[in-house]
Coordinates of C-alpha atoms and ligand atoms in Angstrom, one line a residue:
X281 CA -17.9 -28.6 2.1
X282 CA -20.5 -31.2 1.6
X283 CA -24.2 -30.9 0.9
X284 CA -26.9 -32.4 3.1
X285 CA -30.6 -33.0 2.6
X286 CA -33.4 -34.6 4.8
X287 CA -37.0 -35.3 4.0
X288 CA -39.7 -36.4 6.4
X289 CA -42.9 -37.2 4.4
X290 CA -45.7 -39.6 4.0
X291 CA -44.6 -40.5 0.5
X292 CA -41.4 -42.4 -0.5
X293 CA -38.5 -40.0 -0.4
X294 CA -35.5 -41.6 -2.2
X295 CA -36.1 -40.2 -5.7
X296 CA -36.7 -36.6 -4.3
X297 CA -33.5 -36.9 -2.2
X298 CA -31.5 -37.9 -5.3
X299 CA -32.9 -34.9 -7.2
X300 CA -32.0 -32.6 -4.4
X301 CA -28.5 -34.1 -4.1
X302 CA -28.0 -33.2 -7.8
X303 CA -28.6 -29.6 -6.9
X304 CA -26.2 -29.8 -4.0
X305 CA -23.3 -31.3 -6.1
X306 CA -21.7 -27.9 -6.3
X307 CA -20.7 -28.4 -2.7
X308 CA -18.8 -31.7 -3.3
X309 CA -18.8 -34.4 -5.8
X310 CA -16.4 -37.1 -4.8
X311 CA -19.1 -39.5 -3.4
X312 CA -22.8 -39.5 -2.5
X313 CA -25.2 -41.5 -0.4
X314 CA -28.6 -41.9 1.0
X315 CA -30.2 -43.5 4.1
X316 CA -33.9 -44.1 4.6
X317 CA -35.9 -45.7 7.3
X318 CA -38.3 -48.5 6.4
X319 CA -39.8 -51.4 8.3
X320 CA -38.0 -50.2 11.4
X321 CA -34.5 -50.5 9.8
X322 CA -32.0 -48.0 8.5
X323 CA -31.1 -48.7 4.8
X324 CA -28.0 -47.1 3.3
X325 CA -26.8 -46.9 -0.3
X326 CA -23.5 -45.1 -1.1
X327 CA -21.4 -44.7 -4.2
X328 CA -18.0 -43.2 -5.1
X329 CA -18.1 -40.3 -7.5
X330 CA -21.1 -38.3 -8.7
X331 CA -24.8 -38.5 -7.8
X332 CA -25.3 -40.1 -11.2
X333 CA -23.4 -43.2 -10.0
X334 CA -25.6 -43.3 -6.9
X335 CA -28.7 -43.0 -9.0
X336 CA -27.6 -45.9 -11.3
X337 CA -27.1 -48.2 -8.2
X338 CA -30.0 -50.6 -8.5
X339 CA -30.5 -50.6 -4.7
X340 CA -31.5 -47.0 -4.8
X341 CA -34.3 -47.7 -7.2
X342 CA -35.8 -50.1 -4.8
X343 CA -35.3 -48.1 -1.7
X344 CA -38.4 -47.7 0.4
X345 CA -39.1 -45.3 3.2
X346 CA -40.9 -42.0 3.8
X347 CA -38.1 -40.5 5.8
X348 CA -34.5 -40.1 4.7
X349 CA -31.3 -38.2 4.6
X350 CA -28.8 -37.7 1.7
X351 CA -25.3 -36.4 1.2
X352 CA -22.8 -35.3 -1.4
X353 CA -19.2 -35.3 -0.1
X354 CA -16.0 -33.3 -0.5
X355 CA -13.5 -35.4 1.4
X356 CA -11.8 -34.0 4.5
X357 CA -11.0 -37.1 6.5
X358 CA -10.4 -40.3 4.6
X359 CA -10.3 -41.2 0.9
X360 CA -13.2 -40.3 -1.4
X361 CA -14.5 -43.9 -1.6
X362 CA -17.9 -45.5 -0.9
X363 CA -16.9 -46.6 2.7
X364 CA -16.2 -43.0 3.7
X365 CA -19.2 -41.7 1.8
X366 CA -22.1 -40.5 4.1
X367 CA -24.5 -41.3 5.6
X368 CA -22.7 -43.1 8.4
X369 CA -24.8 -45.3 10.5
X370 CA -24.9 -47.5 13.6
X371 CA -27.8 -49.9 14.1
X372 CA -29.8 -47.1 15.7
X373 CA -28.7 -43.8 14.2
X374 CA -27.7 -42.5 10.7
X375 CA -25.9 -39.2 10.2
X376 CA -25.0 -36.8 7.3
X377 CA -22.5 -34.1 8.1
X378 CA -20.9 -31.0 6.5
X379 CA -17.9 -29.7 8.4
X380 CA -15.0 -31.0 10.4
X381 CA -14.9 -32.5 13.9
X382 CA -11.6 -31.4 15.3
X383 CA -11.5 -33.6 18.3
X384 CA -12.6 -36.8 16.5
X385 CA -9.4 -38.7 17.4
X386 CA -10.0 -38.3 21.1
X387 CA -13.7 -39.0 20.8
X388 CA -13.0 -42.1 18.8
X389 CA -10.6 -43.4 21.4
X390 CA -13.2 -42.9 24.1
X391 CA -15.9 -44.6 22.0
X392 CA -13.7 -47.6 21.0
X393 CA -13.1 -48.0 24.7
X394 CA -16.9 -48.2 25.2
X395 CA -17.1 -51.0 22.6
X396 CA -18.1 -49.1 19.5
X397 CA -16.8 -50.4 16.2
X398 CA -15.8 -48.0 13.4
X399 CA -16.0 -48.7 9.7
X400 CA -14.7 -45.6 8.0
X401 CA -11.8 -43.2 8.2
X402 CA -14.1 -40.2 8.6
X403 CA -14.4 -37.8 11.5
X404 CA -18.2 -38.0 11.1
X405 CA -18.5 -41.5 12.4
X406 CA -17.8 -40.4 15.9
X407 CA -21.0 -38.4 15.9
X408 CA -23.0 -41.5 15.0
X409 CA -21.5 -43.5 17.9
X410 CA -21.6 -40.6 20.4
X411 CA -25.3 -40.2 19.8
X412 CA -25.8 -44.0 20.0
X413 CA -23.9 -44.0 23.3
X414 CA -25.8 -41.0 24.7
X415 CA -29.2 -42.6 23.7
X416 CA -28.5 -45.4 26.2
X417 CA -29.3 -43.0 29.0
X418 CA -31.0 -39.9 27.5
X419 CA -34.0 -39.1 25.4
X420 CA -33.5 -37.7 21.8
X421 CA -33.3 -34.0 22.6
X422 CA -30.9 -34.5 25.6
X423 CA -28.7 -37.0 23.7
X424 CA -28.4 -34.5 20.8
X425 CA -27.6 -31.6 23.3
X426 CA -25.0 -33.7 25.0
X427 CA -23.4 -34.9 21.7
X428 CA -23.2 -31.4 20.3
X429 CA -21.6 -30.1 23.4
X430 CA -18.8 -32.7 23.1
X431 CA -18.0 -31.9 19.5
X432 CA -15.3 -29.4 18.6
X433 CA -15.2 -27.9 15.1
X434 CA -17.9 -27.2 12.6
X435 CA -21.0 -29.1 11.5
X436 CA -24.3 -29.1 9.8
X437 CA -26.0 -32.4 10.6
X438 CA -29.0 -34.4 9.5
X439 CA -29.8 -37.3 11.7
X440 CA -32.4 -40.1 11.6
X441 CA -33.1 -42.8 14.2
X442 CA -34.2 -46.4 13.8
X443 CA -36.9 -46.1 16.4
X444 CA -38.3 -42.8 15.4
X445 CA -40.3 -43.1 12.1
X446 CA -41.4 -39.4 12.2
X447 CA -38.3 -37.5 13.2
X448 CA -35.2 -35.9 11.6
X449 CA -32.8 -33.9 13.7
X450 CA -30.9 -31.0 12.2
X451 CA -28.1 -29.1 14.0
X452 CA -25.7 -26.3 13.0
X453 CA -22.4 -24.9 14.2
X454 CA -20.3 -23.0 11.6
X455 CA -21.8 -24.8 8.5
X456 CA -25.0 -23.5 7.0
X457 CA -28.4 -25.3 7.4
X458 CA -32.0 -24.5 6.4
X459 CA -35.3 -26.1 7.1
X460 CA -38.3 -26.0 4.7
X461 CA -42.0 -26.4 5.3
X462 CA -44.2 -28.4 2.9
X463 CA -47.7 -29.8 2.8
X464 CA -47.7 -32.6 5.4
X465 CA -43.9 -33.0 4.9
X466 CA -40.9 -31.0 6.1
X467 CA -37.3 -30.7 4.9
X468 CA -33.7 -30.1 5.9
X469 CA -31.0 -28.8 3.5
X470 CA -27.7 -27.1 3.2
X471 CA -29.3 -24.2 1.5
X472 CA -32.7 -23.0 0.2
X473 CA -31.7 -23.8 -3.4
X474 CA -31.7 -27.5 -2.7
X475 CA -35.2 -27.2 -1.2
X476 CA -36.6 -24.9 -3.8
X477 CA -38.4 -27.5 -5.9
X478 CA -40.2 -28.5 -2.8
X479 CA -40.9 -25.3 -0.9
X480 CA -40.1 -21.6 -0.7
X481 CA -41.0 -21.4 3.0
X482 CA -37.7 -21.5 4.8
X483 CA -36.1 -21.0 8.2
X484 CA -32.3 -20.7 8.6
X485 CA -30.7 -22.2 11.7
X486 CA -28.3 -20.0 13.6
X487 CA -25.0 -21.2 15.1
X488 CA -25.6 -23.5 18.0
X489 CA -29.2 -24.2 17.2
X490 CA -30.8 -27.6 16.5
X491 CA -34.2 -28.7 15.4
X492 CA -36.6 -31.6 15.4
X493 CA -38.4 -32.1 12.1
X494 CA -41.7 -34.0 12.2
X495 CA -44.0 -34.4 9.2
X496 CA -46.5 -31.7 10.5
X497 CA -44.3 -29.4 12.5
X498 CA -40.8 -28.3 13.4
X499 CA -39.4 -27.5 16.8
X500 CA -36.2 -25.4 17.4
X501 CA -33.8 -25.4 20.3
X502 CA -30.8 -23.4 21.3
X503 CA -27.5 -24.9 22.5
X504 CA -28.7 -25.6 26.0
X505 CA -31.9 -27.4 24.8
X506 CA -34.3 -24.5 25.5
X507 CA -37.2 -24.3 22.9
X508 CA -37.1 -21.2 20.7
X509 CA -39.4 -19.7 18.1
X510 CA -38.0 -18.8 14.7
X511 CA -39.3 -16.8 11.8
X512 CA -40.5 -18.5 8.6
X513 CA -39.2 -16.6 5.5
X514 CA -41.0 -16.7 2.2
X515 CA -38.5 -16.7 -0.6
X516 CA -39.3 -16.1 -4.3
X517 CA -40.8 -19.3 -5.6
X518 CA -39.3 -18.8 -9.1
X519 CA -37.0 -21.6 -9.9
X520 CA -34.1 -20.5 -12.1
X521 CA -33.6 -22.8 -15.1
X522 CA -30.1 -24.2 -15.5
X523 CA -29.0 -25.6 -18.8
X524 CA -26.0 -25.3 -20.9
X525 CA -27.9 -24.3 -24.0
X526 CA -25.7 -24.9 -27.0
X527 CA -22.5 -24.7 -24.9
X528 CA -20.4 -27.7 -24.0
X529 CA -19.8 -26.5 -20.5
X530 CA -21.4 -24.1 -18.0
X531 CA -18.1 -22.3 -17.8
X532 CA -18.2 -21.5 -21.5
X533 CA -21.8 -20.3 -21.2
X534 CA -20.9 -18.2 -18.1
X535 CA -18.0 -16.6 -19.8
X536 CA -20.2 -15.5 -22.7
X537 CA -22.9 -14.3 -20.3
X538 CA -20.6 -11.6 -18.9
X539 CA -21.9 -8.7 -21.0
X540 CA -25.3 -9.5 -19.5
X541 CA -23.8 -9.6 -16.0
X542 CA -22.4 -6.2 -16.5
X543 CA -25.6 -4.8 -18.0
X544 CA -27.6 -6.1 -15.0
X545 CA -25.2 -4.6 -12.5
X546 CA -25.1 -1.2 -14.4
X547 CA -28.9 -1.2 -14.6
X548 CA -29.2 -1.8 -10.9
X549 CA -26.5 0.6 -9.6
X550 CA -26.3 3.4 -12.2
X551 CA -28.9 6.1 -12.6
X552 CA -29.0 6.4 -16.3
X553 CA -31.0 9.5 -16.6
X554 CA -28.9 11.5 -14.1
X555 CA -25.5 9.9 -14.8
X556 CA -25.3 9.1 -11.1
X557 CA -24.9 6.2 -8.8
X558 CA -27.9 4.4 -7.3
X559 CA -26.5 3.4 -3.9
X560 CA -28.6 5.6 -1.6
X561 CA -29.1 3.5 1.5
X562 CA -25.5 3.2 2.9
X563 CA -26.2 3.0 6.6
X564 CA -23.2 5.1 7.7
X565 CA -22.3 8.7 7.4
X566 CA -19.3 9.6 5.2
X567 CA -17.3 10.8 8.2
X568 CA -17.9 7.5 10.1
X569 CA -15.5 5.7 7.7
X570 CA -11.9 6.5 7.1
X571 CA -10.6 3.0 6.1
X572 CA -11.8 0.0 4.3
X573 CA -10.8 -3.7 4.6
X574 CA -11.8 -6.0 1.8
X575 CA -11.9 -9.7 2.6
X576 CA -12.4 -12.8 0.5
X577 CA -11.0 -16.1 -0.7
X578 CA -9.7 -17.3 -4.0
X579 CA -11.2 -15.4 -6.9
X580 CA -13.2 -13.2 -4.5
X581 CA -9.9 -12.3 -2.9
X582 CA -8.6 -11.2 -6.3
X583 CA -11.7 -9.0 -6.6
X584 CA -10.8 -7.4 -3.3
X585 CA -7.2 -6.8 -4.5
X586 CA -8.6 -5.3 -7.7
X587 CA -10.8 -3.0 -5.7
X588 CA -7.9 -1.8 -3.6
X589 CA -6.4 -0.2 -6.7
X590 CA -9.7 1.5 -7.5
X591 CA -10.5 2.6 -3.9
X592 CA -7.0 4.1 -3.6
X593 CA -7.4 5.9 -7.0
X594 CA -10.9 7.2 -6.6
X595 CA -11.2 7.9 -2.8
X596 CA -9.0 9.2 0.0
X597 CA -9.7 6.1 2.1
X598 CA -7.1 3.8 3.6
X599 CA -7.5 0.5 2.0
X600 CA -6.5 -3.0 3.2
X601 CA -7.1 -6.4 1.6
X602 CA -7.1 -9.7 3.4
X603 CA -7.4 -13.4 2.7
X604 CA -10.3 -14.5 5.0
X605 CA -8.5 -17.6 6.3
X606 CA -5.6 -15.4 7.5
X607 CA -7.7 -12.5 8.8
X608 CA -9.8 -14.7 11.0
X609 CA -6.9 -15.9 13.1
X610 CA -4.7 -12.7 13.2
X611 CA -4.6 -10.2 16.1
X612 CA -6.6 -7.5 14.3
X613 CA -6.8 -3.9 15.5
X614 CA -10.5 -3.3 15.0
X615 CA -11.1 0.4 14.6
X616 CA -14.5 2.1 14.9
X617 CA -14.1 4.0 11.7
X618 CA -13.3 1.0 9.5
X619 CA -15.7 -0.6 7.1
X620 CA -15.2 -4.3 6.4
X621 CA -16.3 -5.5 3.0
X622 CA -16.8 -9.2 2.5
X623 CA -16.8 -10.5 -1.1
X624 CA -18.2 -13.9 -2.0
X625 CA -20.1 -15.5 -4.8
X626 CA -21.7 -18.1 -2.7
X627 CA -22.0 -16.1 0.5
X628 CA -21.3 -19.4 2.3
X629 CA -17.5 -19.6 2.2
X630 CA -16.6 -20.8 5.8
X631 CA -13.5 -18.6 6.2
X632 CA -15.2 -15.5 4.8
X633 CA -18.2 -16.1 7.0
X634 CA -15.9 -16.5 10.1
X635 CA -14.1 -13.2 9.3
X636 CA -17.5 -11.5 9.0
X637 CA -18.7 -13.1 12.3
X638 CA -15.5 -11.8 14.0
X639 CA -16.1 -8.3 12.7
X640 CA -19.8 -8.4 13.8
X641 CA -18.7 -9.6 17.3
X642 CA -16.3 -6.7 17.5
X643 CA -19.1 -4.2 16.6
X644 CA -17.6 -3.3 13.1
X645 CA -19.4 -1.9 10.1
X646 CA -19.9 -4.7 7.6
X647 CA -20.9 -4.8 4.0
X648 CA -21.3 -7.9 1.7
X649 CA -20.8 -8.1 -2.0
X650 CA -22.4 -11.4 -2.8
X651 CA -24.2 -13.3 -5.5
X652 CA -26.5 -15.5 -3.4
X653 CA -28.7 -13.0 -1.5
X654 CA -30.2 -15.6 0.8
X655 CA -26.7 -16.7 1.9
X656 CA -25.3 -16.6 5.4
X657 CA -22.9 -13.8 4.6
X658 CA -25.7 -11.7 3.1
X659 CA -28.0 -12.3 6.0
X660 CA -25.4 -11.4 8.6
X661 CA -24.0 -8.3 7.0
X662 CA -25.2 -4.8 7.8
X663 CA -25.3 -3.7 4.2
X664 CA -25.6 -5.9 1.1
X665 CA -24.7 -5.2 -2.5
X666 CA -25.9 -8.1 -4.6
X667 CA -24.0 -8.7 -7.9
X668 CA -27.0 -10.1 -9.8
X669 CA -25.1 -12.4 -12.1
X670 CA -27.5 -15.3 -11.8
X671 CA -26.4 -18.7 -10.6
X672 CA -22.9 -19.6 -11.4
X673 CA -22.5 -23.4 -11.9
X674 CA -18.9 -23.8 -13.1
X675 CA -16.6 -24.3 -10.2
X676 CA -14.2 -21.8 -11.8
X677 CA -15.6 -18.4 -11.1
X678 CA -16.0 -16.2 -14.2
X679 CA -19.1 -14.1 -14.4
X680 CA -19.2 -13.7 -10.6
X681 CA -15.6 -12.2 -10.8
X682 CA -16.6 -9.6 -13.3
X683 CA -19.9 -9.0 -11.3
X684 CA -17.9 -8.5 -8.1
X685 CA -15.4 -6.1 -9.5
X686 CA -18.1 -4.1 -11.2
X687 CA -20.0 -3.5 -7.9
X688 CA -16.7 -2.8 -6.1
X689 CA -15.8 -0.2 -8.8
X690 CA -19.2 1.4 -8.6
X691 CA -18.9 1.5 -4.8
X692 CA -15.5 3.1 -5.1
X693 CA -17.0 5.8 -7.3
X694 CA -19.9 6.3 -4.9
X695 CA -17.6 6.7 -1.8
X696 CA -15.3 9.0 -3.9
X697 CA -18.4 11.1 -4.7
X698 CA -19.7 11.2 -1.1
X699 CA -16.4 12.1 0.3
X700 CA -15.8 14.9 -2.3
X701 CA -12.8 13.1 -3.6
X702 CA -14.2 12.9 -7.2
X703 CA -15.1 16.0 -9.2
X704 CA -18.6 15.8 -10.7
X705 CA -17.2 16.0 -14.2
X706 CA -14.7 13.2 -13.7
X707 CA -17.4 11.0 -12.1
X708 CA -19.8 11.7 -15.0
X709 CA -17.1 10.7 -17.5
X710 CA -16.3 7.5 -15.6
X711 CA -20.0 6.6 -15.5
X712 CA -20.2 7.3 -19.3
X713 CA -17.3 4.9 -20.0
X714 CA -18.8 2.3 -17.6
X715 CA -22.0 2.2 -19.6
X716 CA -20.0 1.3 -22.7
X717 CA -18.3 -1.6 -21.0
X718 CA -20.8 -4.4 -21.7
X719 CA -20.4 -3.8 -25.5
X720 CA -16.6 -3.8 -25.2
X721 CA -16.6 -7.1 -23.3
X722 CA -18.9 -8.5 -25.9
X723 CA -16.4 -7.6 -28.7
X724 CA -13.5 -8.9 -26.7
X725 CA -15.2 -12.2 -26.3
X726 CA -14.7 -12.9 -30.0
X727 CA -10.9 -13.6 -29.6
X728 CA -11.4 -17.4 -29.5
X729 CA -9.2 -18.7 -32.3
X730 CA -6.0 -17.0 -31.2
X731 CA -6.5 -18.2 -27.7
X732 CA -7.2 -21.7 -28.8
X733 CA -4.0 -21.8 -30.7
X734 CA -1.8 -20.6 -27.8
X735 CA -3.5 -22.8 -25.1
X736 CA -1.7 -25.9 -26.1
X737 CA 1.7 -24.3 -25.3
X738 CA 0.4 -23.5 -21.8
X739 CA -1.1 -26.9 -21.0
X740 CA 2.0 -28.7 -22.3
X741 CA 4.5 -26.6 -20.4
X742 CA 5.9 -27.6 -17.0
X743 CA 4.6 -24.3 -15.7
X744 CA 3.9 -20.7 -16.7
X745 CA 3.9 -17.2 -15.2
X746 CA 1.3 -14.4 -15.4
X747 CA 2.7 -10.9 -15.0
X748 CA 1.1 -7.5 -14.5
X749 CA 1.6 -4.3 -12.7
X750 CA -0.9 -2.0 -11.0
X751 CA -4.4 -2.6 -12.1
X752 CA -3.3 -5.6 -14.1
X753 CA -1.6 -7.4 -11.2
X754 CA -4.8 -8.8 -9.6
X755 CA -5.9 -9.9 -13.0
X756 CA -2.6 -11.8 -13.5
X757 CA -3.2 -13.6 -10.2
X758 CA -6.7 -14.5 -11.4
X759 CA -5.5 -15.7 -14.8
X760 CA -3.0 -18.0 -13.1
X761 CA -5.6 -19.3 -10.6
X762 CA -8.0 -20.2 -13.5
X763 CA -5.3 -22.0 -15.4
X764 CA -4.1 -24.2 -12.5
X765 CA -7.6 -24.8 -11.3
X766 CA -8.8 -26.2 -14.7
X767 CA -5.7 -27.5 -16.4
X768 CA -3.8 -28.9 -13.4
X769 CA -0.6 -27.2 -14.5
X770 CA 1.5 -25.0 -12.3
X771 CA 0.9 -21.3 -13.1
X772 CA 2.0 -18.4 -11.0
X773 CA 0.7 -14.8 -11.0
X774 CA 3.3 -12.2 -10.0
X775 CA 3.8 -8.5 -10.0
X776 CA 6.0 -7.9 -13.1
X777 CA 8.3 -5.6 -11.1
X778 CA 9.1 -8.3 -8.6
X779 CA 10.5 -10.8 -11.0
X780 CA 14.1 -9.8 -10.6
X781 CA 13.8 -10.4 -6.8
X782 CA 13.7 -14.1 -7.2
X783 CA 11.2 -15.7 -9.7
X784 CA 13.3 -14.6 -12.7
X785 CA 15.4 -17.7 -11.9
X786 CA 12.4 -19.9 -13.0
X787 CA 12.5 -18.5 -16.5
X788 CA 14.1 -20.9 -19.0
X789 CA 14.0 -21.4 -22.8
X790 CA 10.5 -21.8 -24.0
X791 CA 8.6 -21.1 -20.8
X792 CA 5.2 -19.5 -21.5
X793 CA 4.7 -16.2 -19.8
X794 CA 1.6 -14.1 -20.0
X795 CA 2.4 -10.4 -19.8
X796 CA -0.6 -8.0 -19.2
X797 CA 0.5 -4.7 -20.5
X798 CA -2.4 -2.5 -21.3
X799 CA -1.7 1.1 -22.4
X800 CA -2.1 2.5 -18.9
X801 CA 0.2 4.4 -16.5
X802 CA 2.3 1.2 -16.0
X803 CA 2.7 0.3 -19.6
X804 CA 6.3 1.3 -20.2
X805 CA 7.5 -0.3 -16.9
X806 CA 5.7 -3.5 -17.7
X807 CA 7.2 -3.6 -21.2
X808 CA 10.6 -3.3 -19.7
X809 CA 9.9 -6.3 -17.4
X810 CA 8.6 -8.2 -20.4
X811 CA 12.0 -7.6 -22.2
X812 CA 13.7 -9.1 -19.2
X813 CA 11.8 -12.3 -19.4
X814 CA 12.1 -12.5 -23.2
X815 CA 15.9 -12.0 -22.8
X816 CA 16.0 -15.1 -20.7
X817 CA 14.1 -17.3 -23.2
X818 CA 10.5 -16.9 -22.2
X819 CA 7.7 -17.3 -24.8
X820 CA 5.7 -14.2 -24.2
X821 CA 2.0 -13.9 -24.8
X822 CA 1.4 -10.2 -24.5
X823 CA -2.1 -9.1 -23.8
X824 CA -2.7 -5.4 -24.3
X825 CA -5.4 -3.2 -25.6
X826 CA -5.9 -1.9 -29.2
X827 CA -4.0 1.3 -30.0
X828 CA -2.6 3.1 -32.9
X829 CA 0.8 3.2 -31.2
X830 CA 3.1 0.3 -32.3
X831 CA 4.4 -2.0 -29.6
X832 CA 8.1 -1.3 -29.4
X833 CA 9.5 -4.6 -28.6
X834 CA 11.0 -7.6 -30.4
X835 CA 10.7 -11.3 -30.0
X836 CA 7.2 -11.3 -28.6
X837 CA 5.8 -14.8 -29.2
X838 CA 2.1 -13.8 -29.5
X839 CA 0.1 -10.7 -29.0
X840 CA -3.6 -10.5 -28.2
X841 CA -5.3 -7.1 -28.2
X842 CA -8.5 -6.4 -26.3
X843 CA -10.8 -3.4 -26.9
X844 CA -9.8 0.0 -25.5
X845 CA -11.4 2.0 -22.7
X846 CA -10.3 4.2 -19.8
X847 CA -7.5 2.7 -17.7
X848 CA -9.8 1.9 -14.7
X849 CA -11.9 -0.4 -16.8
X850 CA -9.2 -2.3 -18.7
X851 CA -9.0 -5.0 -16.1
X852 CA -12.5 -6.2 -17.1
X853 CA -11.3 -6.7 -20.7
X854 CA -8.0 -8.3 -19.8
X855 CA -9.8 -10.9 -17.8
X856 CA -11.6 -12.3 -20.9
X857 CA -8.6 -13.8 -22.7
X858 CA -7.3 -15.3 -19.5
X859 CA -10.6 -17.1 -18.8
X860 CA -10.6 -18.4 -22.3
X861 CA -7.0 -19.5 -22.1
X862 CA -7.8 -21.6 -19.0
X863 CA -11.0 -23.0 -20.6
X864 CA -9.3 -24.1 -23.8
X865 CA -6.3 -25.5 -22.1
X866 CA -8.6 -27.8 -20.0
X867 CA -10.7 -28.6 -23.0
X868 CA -7.7 -29.8 -24.9
X869 CA -6.7 -32.0 -22.0
X870 CA -10.2 -33.4 -21.8
X871 CA -10.6 -32.5 -18.2
X872 CA -13.9 -32.0 -16.3
X873 CA -14.2 -28.3 -16.8
X874 CA -17.2 -27.6 -14.7
X875 CA -16.1 -29.8 -11.8
X876 CA -12.3 -29.8 -11.6
X877 CA -10.7 -32.4 -9.5
X878 CA -10.4 -32.0 -5.7
X879 CA -12.5 -28.8 -5.7
X880 CA -16.1 -27.7 -4.9
X881 CA -18.1 -24.6 -5.8
X882 CA -18.9 -23.7 -2.3
X883 CA -16.2 -24.0 0.3
X884 CA -18.0 -24.5 3.6
X885 CA -15.1 -26.0 5.6
X886 CA -12.1 -24.0 6.7
Ligands
LIG978 O1 -18.2 -18.3 -3.0 P1 -16.9 -17.5 -2.9 O2 -16.8 -16.4 -3.8 O3 -16.7 -17.1 -1.4 O4 -15.7 -18.6 -3.2 C1 -14.4 -18.2 -2.9 C2 -13.5 -19.2 -3.7 O5 -13.6 -20.5 -3.2 C3 -13.7 -19.2 -5.2 O6 -13.6 -17.9 -5.7 C4 -12.7 -20.1 -5.9 O7 -11.4 -19.6 -5.7 C5 -13.0 -20.3 -7.3 N1 -13.3 -21.6 -7.6 C6 -12.0 -19.8 -8.3 O8 -12.4 -20.0 -9.6

């Protein structure tokens, strides 16, 4: 999952490319590079690490050229160093690539046999040499067509040519790619966000398409090289401002923004005056759906799992949950009366998109719960429910998680209502409680000092466990994911009732264990499981909700109490201390909280 940019202009482009690369850093940040064309030569500058490093490189400052491409990398093939950084160039061609070329080893063997010399360990370099080879006998369009046909795997490409001072080629299979239209200049980018400071007139390439970008016009082709026409979309020209304000990190800011995320979601989807739900345009009749499959990756998968508990509780639908990377390769039984819901913050996650694509190809009903409404997943789903949480910059998802589970909860209420599974009075009470939720989250956010104190124990331990049952189980998984992602310590989320079937063997004297035991239907059972780990020496951090009933248990190491609400909504509140635990653990270790090692915000490779 890398970010690519291309600009064909009559003004120098290097500074603008650098600025756009900064916006694309959420896609990868282990190296960056730029190539421009000037005086008939391809010039390349590449640096290990962040775009800041590239910018400091004195050669970039002096880079000339009115046409160029740039790249931020998340390494797939080869170490994250400056040699493997993109662009990759031969004398004639320079390429930036997002994706994976699966047959690169075979292609490399062929090209080496034809006398091509390779400099890097990347799969991308085969594209450079294949185009160079094909250009010996073909014109630009045919050489591109021939090259793309030979590639297996996924790609979004930006290509410039030594002998073509007014031409960038863009091509897409699997990985997203957009083109933008400006005044006597045109652009190529991984997404519209990277192009926003330059234009709001955008066209998205579909799978298999490629384009030729000149300064004054853009031509599009399908896989077999036939010219096609494409629509220009006019996006909102408002540019969102991103700054950390008084916060040290975007993640800290995004955690604190969660009451606003919930308020926005409630404003959008709840009809305040009538205590009803504002989702009127569902494109299917209620009797057309008898089961739901929720699909996502990482945190979004945890949202899906959370939603399963709600859909089962509030509707009579059959509910399945799947990890996108598993779903896409399994032998699925597609049933006409199934609704497939895809959950994704970015809307660009490669596995989630592939699962959606598979469902679309099988004629299934598809719905997207996404944050980025211009994303591929949103564009290709039949029905879209945006989460409206604003841009999330921190790689660790926080406000998008709460935004996702809010929309999924409201959708469960809506389907329960439509199917007659929920009595009017019950629905109205649930909506009333929901409206109180932003305030309760706001209050729960003030638990900092206790969390700061316990966080040292978690980041110094060899490993920790996060336990929960029922509604709290998906939250336990999410808490463990946050801790490992940010603090680089092993943390495992587990259903509390499963401990005795194996993982209890891990518990030893002093091991920190988070137990999520809110006063819900599972409370007593979870407390019993908590006793079992305490008896084996665990240091238990119990997270529950405020209640006048005393906790009947001894030897609990620490207790944190969140606000109280109805049992459906407790997961929202339990999430807050877990996000903060991960944040403070990483802060104490001095790690890069907004950009944890080895990760990227948008995972556009499988
Ligand atoms: O953009 P998506 O919601 O599709 O991303 C899915 C996951 O990559 C993402 O949630 C990831 O697990 C987060 N970094 C976790 O904090």
